[in-house]
Coordinates of C-alpha atoms and ligand atoms in Angstrom, one line a residue:
X1 CA -0.2 -0.1 -0.1
X2 CA 1.2 3.5 -1.0
X3 CA 1.3 6.2 1.9
X4 CA -1.4 8.1 0.3
X5 CA -3.3 4.9 0.3
X6 CA -2.4 4.8 3.6
X7 CA -3.7 8.1 4.8
X8 CA -6.8 7.4 2.8
X9 CA -7.2 4.2 4.3
X10 CA -6.9 5.9 8.0
X11 CA -8.9 9.2 7.0
X12 CA -11.7 6.3 5.8
X13 CA -12.0 7.3 2.1
X14 CA -13.7 5.1 0.2
X15 CA -10.8 2.6 -1.8
X16 CA -12.3 3.6 -5.1
X17 CA -13.3 7.1 -4.4
X18 CA -16.5 8.6 -5.4
X19 CA -16.5 12.5 -6.5
X20 CA -20.0 13.6 -4.8
X21 CA -20.5 13.3 -0.9
X22 CA -23.3 14.7 0.8
X23 CA -22.2 14.3 4.6
X24 CA -21.7 10.2 4.6
X25 CA -23.0 9.1 1.4
X26 CA -20.8 9.3 -1.7
X27 CA -21.8 8.4 -5.4
X28 CA -20.2 9.1 -8.7
X29 CA -20.8 11.9 -10.7
X30 CA -21.7 12.1 -14.2
X31 CA -19.0 13.5 -15.9
X32 CA -16.1 12.5 -17.6
X33 CA -13.7 10.5 -15.9
X34 CA -10.8 11.9 -14.0
X35 CA -7.5 10.9 -13.7
X36 CA -5.6 12.5 -10.9
X37 CA -1.3 12.1 -10.9
X38 CA 1.1 13.3 -8.8
X39 CA 3.5 16.4 -9.4
X40 CA 6.1 15.0 -7.1
X41 CA 6.2 11.9 -10.0
X42 CA 3.4 11.9 -12.8
X43 CA 2.5 8.6 -10.6
X44 CA -1.6 7.9 -10.8
X45 CA -3.4 8.8 -7.9
X46 CA -7.0 8.3 -8.4
X47 CA -9.1 7.5 -10.8
X48 CA -12.6 9.4 -10.7
X49 CA -15.9 10.1 -12.5
X50 CA -16.4 13.6 -12.1
X51 CA -19.6 15.4 -10.9
X52 CA -21.0 17.5 -14.0
X53 CA -23.4 20.8 -13.7
X54 CA -26.4 18.5 -13.4
X55 CA -25.5 16.9 -10.3
X56 CA -25.6 19.8 -8.3
X57 CA -29.2 20.6 -7.7
X58 CA -29.6 17.3 -5.6
X59 CA -27.0 18.1 -3.4
X60 CA -28.4 21.8 -3.3
X61 CA -31.3 20.0 -2.1
X62 CA -29.6 18.2 0.5
X63 CA -27.5 21.6 1.8
X64 CA -31.3 23.4 1.7
X65 CA -32.6 20.6 4.2
X66 CA -29.9 21.0 6.5
X67 CA -30.2 24.6 6.2
X68 CA -33.9 24.5 7.7
X69 CA -32.3 22.8 10.7
X70 CA -28.9 23.7 11.2
X71 CA -29.9 27.7 11.4
X72 CA -31.4 27.7 14.6
X73 CA -29.2 25.2 16.7
X74 CA -27.9 27.6 19.1
X75 CA -24.3 29.5 17.7
X76 CA -22.3 27.9 20.6
X77 CA -23.7 24.4 19.8
X78 CA -22.7 25.1 16.5
X79 CA -19.3 26.2 17.5
X80 CA -19.7 22.5 19.5
X81 CA -19.1 21.0 15.9
X82 CA -16.7 22.5 14.8
X83 CA -14.6 22.2 17.9
X84 CA -15.0 18.4 17.5
X85 CA -13.8 18.9 13.5
X86 CA -10.7 20.3 14.7
X87 CA -9.8 17.9 17.2
X88 CA -10.4 15.2 14.1
X89 CA -8.2 17.4 12.3
X90 CA -5.5 17.5 14.9
X91 CA -5.9 13.6 15.2
X92 CA -5.3 13.2 11.4
X93 CA -2.8 16.0 10.7
X94 CA -0.1 14.0 9.2
X95 CA -2.8 12.4 7.0
X96 CA -4.0 15.1 5.2
X97 CA -0.4 16.5 4.7
X98 CA 0.7 13.5 3.3
X99 CA -2.1 13.8 0.5
X100 CA -1.2 18.0 0.3
X101 CA 2.3 16.7 -0.6
X102 CA 1.2 14.3 -3.1
X103 CA -1.4 15.8 -4.7
X104 CA -0.2 19.8 -4.5
X105 CA 3.7 18.6 -4.3
X106 CA 3.8 21.4 -1.0
X107 CA 7.4 20.3 1.1
X108 CA 6.1 18.6 4.4
X109 CA 6.5 21.1 6.8
X110 CA 4.3 23.7 4.2
X111 CA 2.1 20.6 4.4
X112 CA 1.6 20.2 8.0
X113 CA 1.2 24.2 8.2
X114 CA -1.6 24.6 5.7
X115 CA -2.9 21.7 7.9
X116 CA -2.3 23.7 11.1
X117 CA -4.3 26.6 9.3
X118 CA -7.6 24.5 9.4
X119 CA -6.6 23.5 12.9
X120 CA -6.1 27.0 14.3
X121 CA -9.5 28.3 11.9
X122 CA -11.3 25.8 13.8
X123 CA -10.3 27.1 17.4
X124 CA -10.8 30.6 15.9
X125 CA -14.7 29.7 14.6
X126 CA -15.2 27.8 17.9
X127 CA -14.9 31.4 19.8
X128 CA -16.8 33.0 17.3
X129 CA -19.4 31.2 17.4
X130 CA -20.1 32.9 20.9
X131 CA -19.1 36.1 19.5
X132 CA -21.8 36.9 16.4
X133 CA -22.4 40.5 18.1
X134 CA -25.0 42.7 16.7
X135 CA -25.1 46.4 18.2
X136 CA -27.5 48.5 19.8
X137 CA -27.8 51.8 18.5
X138 CA -29.4 54.4 20.4
X139 CA -33.0 55.2 18.8
X140 CA -34.0 58.7 18.0
X141 CA -37.6 58.0 19.4
X142 CA -38.9 57.4 23.2
X143 CA -39.1 53.9 24.4
X144 CA -37.3 52.2 21.5
X145 CA -34.8 50.0 20.9
X146 CA -32.7 49.9 17.9
X147 CA -30.8 46.7 17.5
X148 CA -29.3 44.5 14.7
X149 CA -29.2 40.7 14.5
X150 CA -26.8 38.5 12.4
X151 CA -28.6 35.6 10.7
X152 CA -27.3 32.8 9.0
X153 CA -27.5 33.3 5.4
X154 CA -28.2 29.9 3.6
X155 CA -26.0 27.1 2.0
X156 CA -23.1 28.9 0.5
X157 CA -20.6 27.2 -2.4
X158 CA -16.9 27.3 -2.1
X159 CA -14.6 27.4 -5.2
X160 CA -10.8 26.7 -4.6
X161 CA -8.1 26.3 -6.2
X162 CA -5.1 23.6 -6.3
X163 CA -2.4 25.3 -4.3
X164 CA -4.1 25.4 -0.9
X165 CA -6.0 22.4 -1.7
X166 CA -7.3 22.2 2.1
X167 CA -7.0 25.6 4.1
X168 CA -9.3 27.9 2.0
X169 CA -12.2 25.3 2.2
X170 CA -11.4 25.3 6.2
X171 CA -11.6 28.8 6.2
X172 CA -14.8 29.3 4.6
X173 CA -16.5 26.1 5.7
X174 CA -15.6 26.2 9.7
X175 CA -17.1 30.5 9.8
X176 CA -20.1 29.4 7.7
X177 CA -20.9 26.3 10.0
X178 CA -20.7 28.6 13.2
X179 CA -22.6 31.5 11.0
X180 CA -25.4 29.0 10.2
X181 CA -24.8 28.1 6.6
X182 CA -24.0 24.6 4.8
X183 CA -21.4 24.3 2.7
X184 CA -20.8 23.4 -1.1
X185 CA -17.5 22.4 -1.7
X186 CA -16.5 22.3 -5.5
X187 CA -12.2 22.0 -4.9
X188 CA -9.6 22.2 -7.6
X189 CA -10.4 19.1 -9.7
X190 CA -6.4 18.8 -9.3
X191 CA -6.8 18.1 -6.1
X192 CA -9.6 16.2 -5.3
X193 CA -8.2 13.6 -2.8
X194 CA -7.2 16.4 -0.3
X195 CA -11.0 17.3 -0.4
X196 CA -12.1 13.9 -0.1
X197 CA -9.9 13.4 2.9
X198 CA -11.5 16.9 4.6
X199 CA -14.7 15.6 4.2
X200 CA -14.2 12.3 5.6
X201 CA -12.5 13.8 8.9
X202 CA -16.3 15.7 8.6
X203 CA -18.2 12.3 8.3
X204 CA -16.4 10.9 11.3
X205 CA -18.0 14.0 13.4
X206 CA -20.9 13.5 11.7
X207 CA -21.3 9.7 12.9
X208 CA -21.0 11.7 16.6
X209 CA -23.6 13.5 16.2
X210 CA -26.3 11.9 14.3
X211 CA -28.6 15.4 15.3
X212 CA -26.1 17.0 12.8
X213 CA -28.1 17.3 8.8
X214 CA -25.8 15.4 6.7
X215 CA -26.0 18.2 4.2
X216 CA -23.9 20.5 6.2
X217 CA -20.9 19.6 4.5
X218 CA -21.0 18.2 0.9
X219 CA -18.3 17.8 -2.2
X220 CA -18.4 17.6 -5.4
X221 CA -15.7 17.2 -7.6
X222 CA -15.7 18.6 -10.8
X223 CA -14.3 21.4 -13.5
X224 CA -15.0 24.8 -14.3
X225 CA -18.4 23.7 -15.2
X226 CA -19.7 22.9 -11.9
X227 CA -18.1 26.0 -10.8
X228 CA -20.1 28.0 -13.4
X229 CA -23.1 26.1 -12.2
X230 CA -22.6 27.1 -8.3
X231 CA -22.0 30.7 -9.4
X232 CA -25.2 30.7 -11.5
X233 CA -27.4 28.8 -8.7
X234 CA -29.7 31.4 -7.1
X235 CA -30.3 29.1 -4.1
X236 CA -26.7 29.8 -3.3
X237 CA -26.4 33.4 -1.9
X238 CA -22.7 33.2 -1.2
X239 CA -20.3 32.1 -3.5
X240 CA -16.8 31.7 -2.3
X241 CA -14.2 31.9 -5.4
X242 CA -10.6 31.5 -5.0
X243 CA -8.3 31.2 -8.2
X244 CA -6.8 33.0 -11.0
X245 CA -8.4 36.4 -11.5
X246 CA -9.7 35.3 -15.0
X247 CA -11.9 32.2 -12.8
X248 CA -12.9 35.2 -10.4
X249 CA -13.9 37.2 -13.4
X250 CA -16.2 34.5 -14.6
X251 CA -17.4 34.0 -11.5
X252 CA -17.8 37.6 -10.0
X253 CA -20.1 38.4 -13.0
X254 CA -22.4 35.5 -13.2
X255 CA -23.2 35.9 -9.1
X256 CA -23.7 39.6 -9.7
X257 CA -26.0 39.3 -12.4
X258 CA -28.6 36.9 -10.2
X259 CA -27.8 39.7 -7.4
X260 CA -26.1 37.0 -5.3
X261 CA -23.1 38.0 -2.6
X262 CA -19.7 37.0 -4.2
X263 CA -16.4 36.7 -2.0
X264 CA -13.5 36.6 -4.4
X265 CA -9.7 35.6 -3.6
X266 CA -7.5 35.8 -7.1
X267 CA -4.4 36.3 -8.2
X268 CA -1.7 38.5 -6.7
X269 CA 1.6 39.9 -7.5
X270 CA 3.4 40.4 -4.7
X271 CA 6.2 43.2 -3.7
X272 CA 8.4 43.8 -1.2
X273 CA 10.8 47.3 -0.9
X274 CA 14.6 46.7 0.1
X275 CA 15.7 50.4 1.8
X276 CA 19.0 50.8 2.6
X277 CA 18.4 50.7 6.5
X278 CA 16.7 47.5 6.4
X279 CA 18.3 44.5 8.1
X280 CA 19.8 42.6 5.5
X281 CA 19.6 39.3 7.4
X282 CA 16.1 39.9 7.7
X283 CA 15.3 40.5 4.3
X284 CA 17.2 38.0 2.9
X285 CA 15.5 35.4 4.3
X286 CA 12.1 36.4 4.1
X287 CA 12.7 37.0 0.0
X288 CA 13.8 33.4 -0.2
X289 CA 11.0 32.0 1.7
X290 CA 8.3 34.2 -0.2
X291 CA 9.2 33.7 -3.6
X292 CA 10.3 30.1 -3.2
X293 CA 7.8 28.8 -0.9
X294 CA 5.2 26.5 -2.7
X295 CA 7.6 26.6 -5.1
X296 CA 6.4 30.5 -5.8
X297 CA 2.5 29.1 -6.2
X298 CA 1.1 30.4 -3.5
X299 CA -1.3 33.9 -4.0
X300 CA 1.0 35.5 -1.5
X301 CA 4.7 34.3 -3.5
X302 CA 7.1 37.2 -3.9
X303 CA 7.1 37.9 -7.2
X304 CA 8.6 41.6 -7.5
X305 CA 11.5 42.5 -5.2
X306 CA 12.3 46.6 -5.4
X307 CA 15.6 47.4 -4.0
X308 CA 17.2 50.6 -3.2
X309 CA 20.3 51.2 -5.5
X310 CA 22.6 51.5 -2.8
X311 CA 22.0 47.7 -2.0
X312 CA 20.7 46.3 -5.0
X313 CA 23.6 44.9 -6.0
X314 CA 24.7 42.9 -2.6
X315 CA 21.2 41.8 -1.8
X316 CA 21.0 40.6 -5.7
X317 CA 24.2 39.0 -5.1
X318 CA 23.5 37.2 -2.1
X319 CA 20.0 36.1 -3.3
X320 CA 21.4 34.6 -6.2
X321 CA 24.3 32.5 -4.2
X322 CA 21.6 31.3 -2.0
X323 CA 19.0 30.1 -4.9
X324 CA 22.4 28.4 -6.2
X325 CA 22.3 26.0 -2.9
X326 CA 19.0 25.7 -2.6
X327 CA 17.4 21.7 -1.8
X328 CA 15.4 21.3 -4.3
X329 CA 13.5 17.4 -5.1
X330 CA 11.3 15.1 -3.8
X331 CA 9.0 17.4 -1.6
X332 CA 8.6 14.1 0.7
X333 CA 12.2 14.2 1.9
X334 CA 13.4 15.7 5.0
X335 CA 15.2 19.3 4.1
X336 CA 14.0 20.0 0.6
X337 CA 13.0 23.4 0.3
X338 CA 11.5 23.4 -3.2
X339 CA 9.0 20.7 -4.2
X340 CA 7.8 20.4 -8.3
X341 CA 5.4 22.5 -10.2
X342 CA 2.0 21.1 -10.3
X343 CA 2.1 20.2 -13.9
X344 CA 3.6 20.6 -17.5
X345 CA 1.3 23.7 -18.4
X346 CA 2.4 25.2 -15.1
X347 CA 6.4 24.3 -16.8
X348 CA 5.5 25.8 -20.1
X349 CA 4.0 28.8 -18.9
X350 CA 7.1 29.9 -16.9
X351 CA 9.2 28.9 -19.5
X352 CA 6.9 31.7 -21.4
X353 CA 7.0 34.4 -19.2
X354 CA 11.1 33.8 -19.2
X355 CA 11.3 34.2 -22.6
X356 CA 9.1 37.1 -22.3
X357 CA 11.3 39.3 -20.3
X358 CA 14.3 38.6 -22.3
X359 CA 12.5 39.7 -24.8
X360 CA 11.7 42.3 -22.9
X361 CA 14.8 43.7 -22.4
X362 CA 15.0 41.5 -18.9
X363 CA 18.3 39.6 -18.1
X364 CA 17.3 35.6 -16.6
X365 CA 19.1 34.1 -14.0
X366 CA 18.2 30.1 -13.1
X367 CA 14.4 29.1 -14.0
X368 CA 15.9 25.5 -16.3
X369 CA 14.3 22.6 -15.4
X370 CA 16.2 20.1 -13.4
X371 CA 16.3 16.4 -14.6
X372 CA 19.0 15.4 -12.0
X373 CA 18.4 14.3 -8.6
X374 CA 14.9 14.8 -8.8
X375 CA 11.5 12.1 -9.4
X376 CA 11.1 11.8 -13.1
X377 CA 8.3 13.2 -14.8
X378 CA 8.1 15.9 -12.2
X379 CA 8.5 19.1 -13.2
X380 CA 11.2 20.7 -11.1
X381 CA 12.3 23.6 -11.7
X382 CA 15.5 26.1 -10.6
X383 CA 13.8 29.8 -9.4
X384 CA 14.4 32.5 -11.4
X385 CA 15.9 36.0 -10.6
X386 CA 14.7 38.4 -13.7
X387 CA 16.6 41.7 -13.6
X388 CA 13.9 44.0 -15.5
X389 CA 12.5 47.1 -16.1
X390 CA 9.7 47.9 -13.9
X391 CA 7.2 48.6 -17.1
X392 CA 7.7 45.3 -19.0
X393 CA 4.6 43.9 -19.7
X394 CA 5.4 40.7 -18.4
X395 CA 6.0 42.4 -14.7
X396 CA 2.4 42.9 -14.6
X397 CA 1.3 39.7 -14.7
X398 CA 1.1 36.9 -12.1
X399 CA 3.0 33.6 -13.6
X400 CA 2.0 31.3 -11.0
X401 CA 6.2 29.7 -10.7
X402 CA 9.2 30.8 -8.8
X403 CA 10.0 34.1 -11.0
X404 CA 11.0 37.0 -8.8
X405 CA 11.4 40.1 -11.2
X406 CA 14.1 42.4 -9.5
X407 CA 13.9 46.8 -9.8
X408 CA 15.8 49.1 -8.4
X409 CA 14.7 52.8 -7.1
X410 CA 16.4 55.8 -6.0
X411 CA 13.7 57.7 -3.8
X412 CA 10.9 56.0 -1.7
X413 CA 7.7 57.7 -3.4
X414 CA 9.0 56.3 -6.6
X415 CA 9.3 52.4 -5.4
X416 CA 6.0 53.2 -3.7
X417 CA 4.7 54.5 -7.6
X418 CA 6.3 51.3 -8.4
X419 CA 5.0 48.6 -5.9
X420 CA 1.6 49.7 -6.7
X421 CA 1.6 49.9 -10.4
X422 CA 0.0 46.5 -11.1
X423 CA -3.2 45.7 -11.3
X424 CA -3.7 43.3 -8.8
X425 CA -3.4 44.4 -5.3
X426 CA -2.6 41.3 -2.7
X427 CA 0.1 40.9 -0.3
X428 CA 2.8 44.0 0.0
X429 CA 5.9 44.6 2.4
X430 CA 8.6 46.8 3.2
X431 CA 11.8 46.0 5.1
X432 CA 13.2 49.0 6.7
X433 CA 14.7 50.1 10.0
X434 CA 13.3 53.6 9.5
X435 CA 10.1 54.1 11.6
X436 CA 8.8 57.6 8.4
X437 CA 9.5 54.9 5.6
X438 CA 7.3 51.9 7.3
X439 CA 4.2 54.1 8.5
X440 CA 4.4 56.0 4.9
X441 CA 4.4 52.3 3.3
X442 CA 1.1 51.4 5.5
X443 CA -0.2 54.8 5.3
X444 CA -3.1 55.8 2.8
X445 CA -0.5 56.7 0.5
X446 CA 1.6 53.6 0.8
X447 CA 0.9 50.0 -0.5
X448 CA -2.6 49.4 -1.8
X449 CA -2.7 46.0 -1.0
X450 CA -5.4 44.1 1.2
X451 CA -1.8 42.8 3.2
X452 CA 0.8 45.3 4.4
X453 CA 3.9 43.9 6.2
X454 CA 6.6 45.6 7.8
X455 CA 10.0 43.4 8.4
X456 CA 8.0 40.4 7.5
X457 CA 7.3 38.5 4.1
X458 CA 4.6 38.8 1.4
X459 CA 3.6 35.0 2.5
X460 CA 2.7 33.2 5.5
X461 CA -0.4 35.5 6.5
X462 CA -1.9 34.2 10.3
X463 CA -5.1 33.0 10.1
X464 CA -6.5 35.9 12.9
X465 CA -6.3 38.9 10.6
X466 CA -8.8 39.3 7.5
X467 CA -7.0 37.9 4.3
X468 CA -7.5 39.1 1.1
X469 CA -7.2 41.9 -1.8
X470 CA -8.1 44.4 -4.0
X471 CA -8.5 45.4 -7.4
X472 CA -7.7 42.5 -9.4
X473 CA -7.4 40.2 -6.3
X474 CA -11.5 40.8 -5.9
X475 CA -11.5 42.7 -2.7
X476 CA -12.8 39.8 -0.8
X477 CA -11.9 39.0 2.5
X478 CA -11.7 35.9 4.5
X479 CA -10.3 34.1 7.8
X480 CA -10.5 36.1 10.7
X481 CA -11.2 39.6 12.1
X482 CA -14.8 40.5 11.1
X483 CA -14.8 38.1 7.7
X484 CA -17.5 35.9 9.4
X485 CA -20.0 38.8 8.3
X486 CA -19.9 38.1 5.1
X487 CA -21.8 34.3 5.8
X488 CA -24.6 36.2 7.3
X489 CA -27.5 38.4 6.7
X490 CA -28.0 41.0 9.2
X491 CA -31.4 42.5 10.4
X492 CA -32.1 45.6 11.6
X493 CA -34.8 45.4 14.4
X494 CA -37.1 48.3 15.6
X495 CA -38.5 47.6 18.9
X496 CA -41.7 50.2 20.1
X497 CA -42.3 49.4 23.4
X498 CA -44.1 52.9 24.4
X499 CA -48.2 53.2 23.7
X500 CA -47.4 55.7 21.3
X501 CA -46.4 55.7 17.3
X502 CA -43.8 58.4 17.0
X503 CA -42.5 58.5 13.3
X504 CA -38.9 59.1 12.8
X505 CA -37.7 62.4 11.7
X506 CA -40.2 64.0 13.3
X507 CA -42.8 63.4 10.7
X508 CA -46.2 64.1 11.7
X509 CA -49.1 61.8 9.9
X510 CA -52.6 62.3 12.1
X511 CA -55.2 60.1 11.0
Ligands
LIG601 P1 -7.9 28.4 -11.4 O1 -8.3 29.5 -11.6 O2 -7.4 27.8 -12.8 O3 -9.0 27.2 -10.7 C1 -9.5 27.6 -9.4 C2 -10.8 27.1 -9.1 O4 -11.8 26.9 -10.1 C3 -10.7 25.1 -9.9 O5 -11.7 24.9 -8.7 C4 -11.3 25.5 -10.7 O6 -12.0 24.1 -11.5 C5 -12.2 26.7 -10.5 N1 -12.5 27.6 -12.4 C6 -11.6 27.5 -13.3 N2 -12.6 28.3 -13.6 C7 -13.8 28.8 -13.8 C8 -14.9 29.1 -14.1 N3 -14.9 29.6 -15.4 N4 -16.0 29.0 -13.3 C9 -16.0 28.3 -12.5 N5 -15.0 27.9 -11.6 C10 -13.7 27.6 -12.5 O7 -6.8 28.6 -9.9 P2 -5.5 27.4 -10.0 O8 -4.7 27.1 -11.0 O9 -6.1 26.0 -9.4 O10 -4.8 28.2 -8.9 C11 -4.2 29.3 -8.8 C12 -4.5 30.5 -8.9 O11 -5.0 30.8 -7.2 C13 -3.9 31.7 -8.7 O12 -4.0 32.7 -9.3 C14 -3.3 32.0 -7.1 O13 -3.3 33.5 -6.9 C15 -5.1 31.6 -7.1 N6 -5.2 32.2 -5.6 C16 -5.3 33.0 -5.1 C17 -6.1 32.9 -3.6 C18 -6.3 34.4 -2.4 O14 -6.6 33.7 -1.4 N7 -6.1 35.3 -3.4 C19 -5.4 31.6 -2.8 C20 -4.7 31.0 -3.2 C21 -4.8 30.8 -5.0

């Protein structure tokens, strides 16, 4: 039995997994057969009959049935269910990390970190379940109470990307559940076993809680057509979609056309500014982790380095030296820091971007495919450093691979303008020991991103803050802070406990 099969067996995933699971009930989809291969070595992991758009309705029916029950369960009791999910996730942490490594190619440390994110959001959501606060507002009328309540919204559609195959679902599902909403999850077709593994964990908790309706949690493994059906379904009041900007544009427009709510977490083009006062050791470590972590396939991966003229030469030299020595190879092996790209199209996109960068005047270091000392049939690459003009067209776009574009600056205002001059607005950072520079970067005239860091890299956010970005990144916020509010509907109540009927704004209407 392979490591993956052992992990699946421990989780309780069927030997021949099926692509639709509602609570504990599995069945095959009516779509085409789909083979899942590992990015590590191209080995086959599973073969599934995918869900098709037509399969969505029955799953939505089950979610609606669950909603009728779940919305009236007291929120702290909903939190207790999530607490138990967190316990089971702790128990299966290494099994789920194994699936993340084999399906998404993450090194073991990053895979364990992703599962830990799920555990952390469970803890956060349990606390949140006792804090779904509405405000009491001073009424202008005597003996009136003006207050707001947050109510469950309804079944939520979650569409997720391959590169965070478990955490993104958990960010959404745990909050949605404590808020009273069932969740229908369409994971990336590249990482279905991760999704089925998570659903199996939920199944275990459902078994222990027979009063919890099965339709609270469903998975449909399908392709873009299932995502489109979710976006178009008027029975899903919120669609949370994580993926490329092209996908988000399609989903956002379909949801808007039916006046639904969408939460979009899309592509980034993240940058770090390094100033002359920066602690260069700190900056170097942060730059390398942010640029090569998950083989440059995080939405928050560092793509642009904007470095002051005075420190540029030495910093670029040191980055190249570290890159030349990075352990690249099988992500299951201890000590590896860089695993494979997800697949051949990702490698082709990386090579195309590097060719374009050369045409646009860039100088390319690294970026080639590695064939020695790595598993056969995986796409392992040396991370690339590209010194290039900030106005080059290739810099404007997110290429999902470890390519770091390096640009120089002389004046901080120019650096910030350069920083903001891309269509995306997800994660950003400045390395400086000058409080004026740090605060300027964090100010209204500074970074235009959703995540703005000082002396910390662009990737590796904690779950406690709201996560997301502006512009082409989609504007959504999920995970911590008050992100829970998007999963609820707000009702404003005015209660008159007087024997008069005073009208607001002092209007007289005498009958
Ligand atoms: P992708 O857009 O190809 O696919 C994402 C998901 O959307 C998949 O489940 C896919 O099946 C589905 N999908 C694709 N086209 C669709 C359509 N037209 N309608 C409905 N659903 C559709 O993205 P990917 O390659 O899996 O992931 C990489 C991208 O995701 C990068 O751009 C990355 O920056 C982004 N991402 C963003 C965040 C964030 O939080 N901002 C997090 C992770 C990944």
